[in-house]
Amino acid sequence: MELKSRIENRSEVTAICYRLVGSYPTLDYALAWQHLMEYCREKQLPQDCSDAEYLNLYLDDCTTTPAEQCRVDVCIASQVVKGLEPSSTVGICTIEGGRYIVYLVKGDYKEVLAPAYQQIYGKLLKQAGVELLPKHMFEKYLNDPETTAPEEL
């Protein structure tokens, strides 16, 4: 798998988020997305926000945090989120802006994500001479796994 990087400057964004706790590969991400979509329906948010970003914000380093304590916020970021109130299950979070190194990973999540992370953290970041700051890592999803073939994700 060949992974190319680019540097991207991102602005701070506000997001609705649903927190999952446990071993990252075993969590029920679909349940989190269901809660977020239900929240959007309840708040009558538009379904087609052109600025919406679908993100998983990883709050813990799974190499140093016990797996059962690892936290991830499954998020939808958009301008329409500003001013919303959290619910009993959905929170409001801020994703820090700044300079990020970005890798595009394409394919079935179950097959490509673990090897991609091994390559990124084991080799590519060192080769790029990147200094990691104490910011949370996140994944940005560019398409919908409900309507996209796994190899095209």
mmCIF file with all atom_site columns, C-alpha atoms in Angstrom:
data_model
loop_
_atom_site.group_PDB
_atom_site.id
_atom_site.type_symbol
_atom_site.label_atom_id
_atom_site.label_alt_id
_atom_site.label_comp_id
_atom_site.label_asym_id
_atom_site.label_entity_id
_atom_site.label_seq_id
_atom_site.pdbx_PDB_ins_code
_atom_site.Cartn_x
_atom_site.Cartn_y
_atom_site.Cartn_z
_atom_site.occupancy
_atom_site.B_iso_or_equiv
_atom_site.pdbx_formal_charge
_atom_site.auth_seq_id
_atom_site.auth_comp_id
_atom_site.auth_asym_id
_atom_site.auth_atom_id
_atom_site.pdbx_PDB_model_num
ATOM 1   C CA . MET A 1 1   ? 0.000   0.000  0.000  1.00 0.00 ? 1   MET A CA 1
ATOM 2   C CA . GLU A 1 2   ? 1.431   3.323  -1.073 1.00 0.00 ? 2   GLU A CA 1
ATOM 3   C CA . LEU A 1 3   ? 0.464   6.249  1.143  1.00 0.00 ? 3   LEU A CA 1
ATOM 4   C CA . LYS A 1 4   ? 1.225   9.793  0.077  1.00 0.00 ? 4   LYS A CA 1
ATOM 5   C CA . SER A 1 5   ? 1.081   12.678 2.486  1.00 0.00 ? 5   SER A CA 1
ATOM 6   C CA . ARG A 1 6   ? 0.259   16.341 2.317  1.00 0.00 ? 6   ARG A CA 1
ATOM 7   C CA . ILE A 1 7   ? 0.282   19.114 4.894  1.00 0.00 ? 7   ILE A CA 1
ATOM 8   C CA . GLU A 1 8   ? -3.059  20.773 5.551  1.00 0.00 ? 8   GLU A CA 1
ATOM 9   C CA . ASN A 1 9   ? -3.917  23.800 7.667  1.00 0.00 ? 9   ASN A CA 1
ATOM 10  C CA . ARG A 1 10  ? -7.306  23.315 9.275  1.00 0.00 ? 10  ARG A CA 1
ATOM 11  C CA . SER A 1 11  ? -9.518  25.745 11.114 1.00 0.00 ? 11  SER A CA 1
ATOM 12  C CA . GLU A 1 12  ? -11.058 24.813 14.444 1.00 0.00 ? 12  GLU A CA 1
ATOM 13  C CA . VAL A 1 13  ? -14.473 23.196 13.973 1.00 0.00 ? 13  VAL A CA 1
ATOM 14  C CA . THR A 1 14  ? -17.404 22.468 16.244 1.00 0.00 ? 14  THR A CA 1
ATOM 15  C CA . ALA A 1 15  ? -19.021 19.048 16.025 1.00 0.00 ? 15  ALA A CA 1
ATOM 16  C CA . ILE A 1 16  ? -21.736 16.909 17.493 1.00 0.00 ? 16  ILE A CA 1
ATOM 17  C CA . CYS A 1 17  ? -20.197 13.769 18.915 1.00 0.00 ? 17  CYS A CA 1
ATOM 18  C CA . TYR A 1 18  ? -21.072 10.391 20.355 1.00 0.00 ? 18  TYR A CA 1
ATOM 19  C CA . ARG A 1 19  ? -18.431 8.821  22.603 1.00 0.00 ? 19  ARG A CA 1
ATOM 20  C CA . LEU A 1 20  ? -17.453 5.163  22.444 1.00 0.00 ? 20  LEU A CA 1
ATOM 21  C CA . VAL A 1 21  ? -15.108 3.533  24.965 1.00 0.00 ? 21  VAL A CA 1
ATOM 22  C CA . GLY A 1 22  ? -13.171 0.302  24.467 1.00 0.00 ? 22  GLY A CA 1
ATOM 23  C CA . SER A 1 23  ? -10.795 -1.400 22.096 1.00 0.00 ? 23  SER A CA 1
ATOM 24  C CA . TYR A 1 24  ? -10.934 0.666  18.903 1.00 0.00 ? 24  TYR A CA 1
ATOM 25  C CA . PRO A 1 25  ? -11.299 -2.256 16.449 1.00 0.00 ? 25  PRO A CA 1
ATOM 26  C CA . THR A 1 26  ? -14.204 -3.802 18.389 1.00 0.00 ? 26  THR A CA 1
ATOM 27  C CA . LEU A 1 27  ? -16.394 -0.734 18.946 1.00 0.00 ? 27  LEU A CA 1
ATOM 28  C CA . ASP A 1 28  ? -19.860 -0.364 17.410 1.00 0.00 ? 28  ASP A CA 1
ATOM 29  C CA . TYR A 1 29  ? -19.273 2.673  15.207 1.00 0.00 ? 29  TYR A CA 1
ATOM 30  C CA . ALA A 1 30  ? -22.565 2.081  13.366 1.00 0.00 ? 30  ALA A CA 1
ATOM 31  C CA . LEU A 1 31  ? -24.443 2.587  16.653 1.00 0.00 ? 31  LEU A CA 1
ATOM 32  C CA . ALA A 1 32  ? -22.668 5.906  17.163 1.00 0.00 ? 32  ALA A CA 1
ATOM 33  C CA . TRP A 1 33  ? -23.608 7.084  13.659 1.00 0.00 ? 33  TRP A CA 1
ATOM 34  C CA . GLN A 1 34  ? -27.234 6.054  14.331 1.00 0.00 ? 34  GLN A CA 1
ATOM 35  C CA . HIS A 1 35  ? -27.299 8.209  17.483 1.00 0.00 ? 35  HIS A CA 1
ATOM 36  C CA . LEU A 1 36  ? -25.841 11.155 15.586 1.00 0.00 ? 36  LEU A CA 1
ATOM 37  C CA . MET A 1 37  ? -28.343 10.833 12.739 1.00 0.00 ? 37  MET A CA 1
ATOM 38  C CA . GLU A 1 38  ? -31.219 10.598 15.225 1.00 0.00 ? 38  GLU A CA 1
ATOM 39  C CA . TYR A 1 39  ? -29.966 13.770 16.926 1.00 0.00 ? 39  TYR A CA 1
ATOM 40  C CA . CYS A 1 40  ? -29.828 15.528 13.526 1.00 0.00 ? 40  CYS A CA 1
ATOM 41  C CA . ARG A 1 41  ? -33.431 14.495 12.789 1.00 0.00 ? 41  ARG A CA 1
ATOM 42  C CA . GLU A 1 42  ? -34.591 15.692 16.237 1.00 0.00 ? 42  GLU A CA 1
ATOM 43  C CA . LYS A 1 43  ? -32.886 19.065 15.715 1.00 0.00 ? 43  LYS A CA 1
ATOM 44  C CA . GLN A 1 44  ? -34.231 19.226 12.144 1.00 0.00 ? 44  GLN A CA 1
ATOM 45  C CA . LEU A 1 45  ? -30.761 19.757 10.725 1.00 0.00 ? 45  LEU A CA 1
ATOM 46  C CA . PRO A 1 46  ? -30.443 19.662 6.940  1.00 0.00 ? 46  PRO A CA 1
ATOM 47  C CA . GLN A 1 47  ? -29.371 16.304 5.500  1.00 0.00 ? 47  GLN A CA 1
ATOM 48  C CA . ASP A 1 48  ? -27.173 17.862 2.835  1.00 0.00 ? 48  ASP A CA 1
ATOM 49  C CA . CYS A 1 49  ? -24.842 20.280 4.657  1.00 0.00 ? 49  CYS A CA 1
ATOM 50  C CA . SER A 1 50  ? -22.177 20.988 2.071  1.00 0.00 ? 50  SER A CA 1
ATOM 51  C CA . ASP A 1 51  ? -19.607 21.765 4.784  1.00 0.00 ? 51  ASP A CA 1
ATOM 52  C CA . ALA A 1 52  ? -20.294 18.640 6.882  1.00 0.00 ? 52  ALA A CA 1
ATOM 53  C CA . GLU A 1 53  ? -17.289 16.524 7.853  1.00 0.00 ? 53  GLU A CA 1
ATOM 54  C CA . TYR A 1 54  ? -17.683 12.998 9.223  1.00 0.00 ? 54  TYR A CA 1
ATOM 55  C CA . LEU A 1 55  ? -14.883 12.276 11.679 1.00 0.00 ? 55  LEU A CA 1
ATOM 56  C CA . ASN A 1 56  ? -13.644 9.856  14.302 1.00 0.00 ? 56  ASN A CA 1
ATOM 57  C CA . LEU A 1 57  ? -11.608 11.738 16.911 1.00 0.00 ? 57  LEU A CA 1
ATOM 58  C CA . TYR A 1 58  ? -9.318  9.341  18.792 1.00 0.00 ? 58  TYR A CA 1
ATOM 59  C CA . LEU A 1 59  ? -8.680  10.650 22.302 1.00 0.00 ? 59  LEU A CA 1
ATOM 60  C CA . ASP A 1 60  ? -6.226  8.017  23.533 1.00 0.00 ? 60  ASP A CA 1
ATOM 61  C CA . ASP A 1 61  ? -3.076  6.331  22.283 1.00 0.00 ? 61  ASP A CA 1
ATOM 62  C CA . CYS A 1 62  ? -3.993  2.645  22.108 1.00 0.00 ? 62  CYS A CA 1
ATOM 63  C CA . THR A 1 63  ? -0.321  1.694  22.549 1.00 0.00 ? 63  THR A CA 1
ATOM 64  C CA . THR A 1 64  ? -0.183  3.273  26.019 1.00 0.00 ? 64  THR A CA 1
ATOM 65  C CA . THR A 1 65  ? -3.810  3.257  27.230 1.00 0.00 ? 65  THR A CA 1
ATOM 66  C CA . PRO A 1 66  ? -5.501  -0.016 28.273 1.00 0.00 ? 66  PRO A CA 1
ATOM 67  C CA . ALA A 1 67  ? -7.796  -1.081 25.423 1.00 0.00 ? 67  ALA A CA 1
ATOM 68  C CA . GLU A 1 68  ? -10.933 -1.040 27.575 1.00 0.00 ? 68  GLU A CA 1
ATOM 69  C CA . GLN A 1 69  ? -10.265 2.636  28.451 1.00 0.00 ? 69  GLN A CA 1
ATOM 70  C CA . CYS A 1 70  ? -9.628  3.965  24.924 1.00 0.00 ? 70  CYS A CA 1
ATOM 71  C CA . ARG A 1 71  ? -12.059 6.711  23.921 1.00 0.00 ? 71  ARG A CA 1
ATOM 72  C CA . VAL A 1 72  ? -13.199 7.848  20.496 1.00 0.00 ? 72  VAL A CA 1
ATOM 73  C CA . ASP A 1 73  ? -15.670 10.591 19.634 1.00 0.00 ? 73  ASP A CA 1
ATOM 74  C CA . VAL A 1 74  ? -17.627 9.838  16.470 1.00 0.00 ? 74  VAL A CA 1
ATOM 75  C CA . CYS A 1 75  ? -18.427 13.298 15.069 1.00 0.00 ? 75  CYS A CA 1
ATOM 76  C CA . ILE A 1 76  ? -20.222 15.383 12.502 1.00 0.00 ? 76  ILE A CA 1
ATOM 77  C CA . ALA A 1 77  ? -18.684 18.838 12.152 1.00 0.00 ? 77  ALA A CA 1
ATOM 78  C CA . SER A 1 78  ? -20.518 21.668 10.426 1.00 0.00 ? 78  SER A CA 1
ATOM 79  C CA . GLN A 1 79  ? -21.310 25.360 10.801 1.00 0.00 ? 79  GLN A CA 1
ATOM 80  C CA . VAL A 1 80  ? -24.914 24.407 11.690 1.00 0.00 ? 80  VAL A CA 1
ATOM 81  C CA . VAL A 1 81  ? -23.629 22.754 14.895 1.00 0.00 ? 81  VAL A CA 1
ATOM 82  C CA . LYS A 1 82  ? -22.658 26.080 16.466 1.00 0.00 ? 82  LYS A CA 1
ATOM 83  C CA . GLY A 1 83  ? -25.236 27.053 19.064 1.00 0.00 ? 83  GLY A CA 1
ATOM 84  C CA . LEU A 1 84  ? -26.710 23.562 19.467 1.00 0.00 ? 84  LEU A CA 1
ATOM 85  C CA . GLU A 1 85  ? -27.116 22.034 22.914 1.00 0.00 ? 85  GLU A CA 1
ATOM 86  C CA . PRO A 1 86  ? -25.953 18.540 23.850 1.00 0.00 ? 86  PRO A CA 1
ATOM 87  C CA . SER A 1 87  ? -28.500 15.808 24.530 1.00 0.00 ? 87  SER A CA 1
ATOM 88  C CA . SER A 1 88  ? -28.338 12.905 26.963 1.00 0.00 ? 88  SER A CA 1
ATOM 89  C CA . THR A 1 89  ? -26.327 10.869 24.426 1.00 0.00 ? 89  THR A CA 1
ATOM 90  C CA . VAL A 1 90  ? -24.831 13.369 21.965 1.00 0.00 ? 90  VAL A CA 1
ATOM 91  C CA . GLY A 1 91  ? -22.268 15.944 23.023 1.00 0.00 ? 91  GLY A CA 1
ATOM 92  C CA . ILE A 1 92  ? -20.746 19.024 21.453 1.00 0.00 ? 92  ILE A CA 1
ATOM 93  C CA . CYS A 1 93  ? -16.986 19.037 20.945 1.00 0.00 ? 93  CYS A CA 1
ATOM 94  C CA . THR A 1 94  ? -14.320 21.167 19.342 1.00 0.00 ? 94  THR A CA 1
ATOM 95  C CA . ILE A 1 95  ? -11.737 19.778 16.952 1.00 0.00 ? 95  ILE A CA 1
ATOM 96  C CA . GLU A 1 96  ? -8.612  21.841 17.247 1.00 0.00 ? 96  GLU A CA 1
ATOM 97  C CA . GLY A 1 97  ? -7.339  23.693 14.232 1.00 0.00 ? 97  GLY A CA 1
ATOM 98  C CA . GLY A 1 98  ? -3.745  23.845 13.130 1.00 0.00 ? 98  GLY A CA 1
ATOM 99  C CA . ARG A 1 99  ? -1.275  22.186 10.831 1.00 0.00 ? 99  ARG A CA 1
ATOM 100 C CA . TYR A 1 100 ? -1.893  18.489 10.109 1.00 0.00 ? 100 TYR A CA 1
ATOM 101 C CA . ILE A 1 101 ? -0.215  15.825 8.044  1.00 0.00 ? 101 ILE A CA 1
ATOM 102 C CA . VAL A 1 102 ? -2.847  14.024 5.964  1.00 0.00 ? 102 VAL A CA 1
ATOM 103 C CA . TYR A 1 103 ? -2.774  10.543 4.457  1.00 0.00 ? 103 TYR A CA 1
ATOM 104 C CA . LEU A 1 104 ? -5.464  9.229  2.101  1.00 0.00 ? 104 LEU A CA 1
ATOM 105 C CA . VAL A 1 105 ? -6.350  5.585  2.743  1.00 0.00 ? 105 VAL A CA 1
ATOM 106 C CA . LYS A 1 106 ? -8.673  3.848  0.296  1.00 0.00 ? 106 LYS A CA 1
ATOM 107 C CA . GLY A 1 107 ? -10.331 0.462  0.693  1.00 0.00 ? 107 GLY A CA 1
ATOM 108 C CA . ASP A 1 108 ? -12.285 -1.785 3.027  1.00 0.00 ? 108 ASP A CA 1
ATOM 109 C CA . TYR A 1 109 ? -11.792 -0.391 6.533  1.00 0.00 ? 109 TYR A CA 1
ATOM 110 C CA . LYS A 1 110 ? -11.388 -3.860 8.052  1.00 0.00 ? 110 LYS A CA 1
ATOM 111 C CA . GLU A 1 111 ? -8.550  -4.652 5.668  1.00 0.00 ? 111 GLU A CA 1
ATOM 112 C CA . VAL A 1 112 ? -6.661  -1.400 5.176  1.00 0.00 ? 112 VAL A CA 1
ATOM 113 C CA . LEU A 1 113 ? -6.794  0.700  8.339  1.00 0.00 ? 113 LEU A CA 1
ATOM 114 C CA . ALA A 1 114 ? -4.564  -1.399 10.631 1.00 0.00 ? 114 ALA A CA 1
ATOM 115 C CA . PRO A 1 115 ? -1.796  -1.818 8.015  1.00 0.00 ? 115 PRO A CA 1
ATOM 116 C CA . ALA A 1 116 ? -2.073  1.876  7.111  1.00 0.00 ? 116 ALA A CA 1
ATOM 117 C CA . TYR A 1 117 ? -1.591  2.939  10.733 1.00 0.00 ? 117 TYR A CA 1
ATOM 118 C CA . GLN A 1 118 ? 1.352   0.581  11.133 1.00 0.00 ? 118 GLN A CA 1
ATOM 119 C CA . GLN A 1 119 ? 2.968   2.128  8.056  1.00 0.00 ? 119 GLN A CA 1
ATOM 120 C CA . ILE A 1 120 ? 2.155   5.720  9.079  1.00 0.00 ? 120 ILE A CA 1
ATOM 121 C CA . TYR A 1 121 ? 3.267   5.510  12.704 1.00 0.00 ? 121 TYR A CA 1
ATOM 122 C CA . GLY A 1 122 ? 5.979   2.923  12.201 1.00 0.00 ? 122 GLY A CA 1
ATOM 123 C CA . LYS A 1 123 ? 7.738   4.490  9.233  1.00 0.00 ? 123 LYS A CA 1
ATOM 124 C CA . LEU A 1 124 ? 6.207   7.387  7.313  1.00 0.00 ? 124 LEU A CA 1
ATOM 125 C CA . LEU A 1 125 ? 6.023   10.017 10.066 1.00 0.00 ? 125 LEU A CA 1
ATOM 126 C CA . LYS A 1 126 ? 9.672   9.392  10.949 1.00 0.00 ? 126 LYS A CA 1
ATOM 127 C CA . GLN A 1 127 ? 10.687  9.649  7.291  1.00 0.00 ? 127 GLN A CA 1
ATOM 128 C CA . ALA A 1 128 ? 8.745   12.903 6.920  1.00 0.00 ? 128 ALA A CA 1
ATOM 129 C CA . GLY A 1 129 ? 10.532  14.360 9.942  1.00 0.00 ? 129 GLY A CA 1
ATOM 130 C CA . VAL A 1 130 ? 7.196   15.311 11.476 1.00 0.00 ? 130 VAL A CA 1
ATOM 131 C CA . GLU A 1 131 ? 7.068   16.347 15.105 1.00 0.00 ? 131 GLU A CA 1
ATOM 132 C CA . LEU A 1 132 ? 3.849   15.073 16.663 1.00 0.00 ? 132 LEU A CA 1
ATOM 133 C CA . LEU A 1 133 ? 2.108   17.578 18.883 1.00 0.00 ? 133 LEU A CA 1
ATOM 134 C CA . PRO A 1 134 ? -0.191  16.654 21.750 1.00 0.00 ? 134 PRO A CA 1
ATOM 135 C CA . LYS A 1 135 ? -3.293  16.836 19.542 1.00 0.00 ? 135 LYS A CA 1
ATOM 136 C CA . HIS A 1 136 ? -5.834  14.132 18.980 1.00 0.00 ? 136 HIS A CA 1
ATOM 137 C CA . MET A 1 137 ? -5.607  12.103 15.799 1.00 0.00 ? 137 MET A CA 1
ATOM 138 C CA . PHE A 1 138 ? -8.721  11.877 13.674 1.00 0.00 ? 138 PHE A CA 1
ATOM 139 C CA . GLU A 1 139 ? -10.045 10.113 10.614 1.00 0.00 ? 139 GLU A CA 1
ATOM 140 C CA . LYS A 1 140 ? -12.171 11.970 8.081  1.00 0.00 ? 140 LYS A CA 1
ATOM 141 C CA . TYR A 1 141 ? -14.590 9.884  6.042  1.00 0.00 ? 141 TYR A CA 1
ATOM 142 C CA . LEU A 1 142 ? -15.084 10.992 2.449  1.00 0.00 ? 142 LEU A CA 1
ATOM 143 C CA . ASN A 1 143 ? -17.953 8.705  1.490  1.00 0.00 ? 143 ASN A CA 1
ATOM 144 C CA . ASP A 1 144 ? -20.777 6.617  2.968  1.00 0.00 ? 144 ASP A CA 1
ATOM 145 C CA . PRO A 1 145 ? -20.126 2.917  3.673  1.00 0.00 ? 145 PRO A CA 1
ATOM 146 C CA . GLU A 1 146 ? -23.870 2.282  3.245  1.00 0.00 ? 146 GLU A CA 1
ATOM 147 C CA . THR A 1 147 ? -23.735 3.320  -0.424 1.00 0.00 ? 147 THR A CA 1
ATOM 148 C CA . THR A 1 148 ? -20.089 2.780  -1.383 1.00 0.00 ? 148 THR A CA 1
ATOM 149 C CA . ALA A 1 149 ? -18.425 -0.515 -2.282 1.00 0.00 ? 149 ALA A CA 1
ATOM 150 C CA . PRO A 1 150 ? -15.871 -1.505 0.408  1.00 0.00 ? 150 PRO A CA 1
ATOM 151 C CA . GLU A 1 151 ? -12.912 -1.324 -1.992 1.00 0.00 ? 151 GLU A CA 1
ATOM 152 C CA . GLU A 1 152 ? -13.919 2.274  -2.875 1.00 0.00 ? 152 GLU A CA 1
ATOM 153 C CA . LEU A 1 153 ? -14.150 3.563  0.705  1.00 0.00 ? 153 LEU A CA 1
#
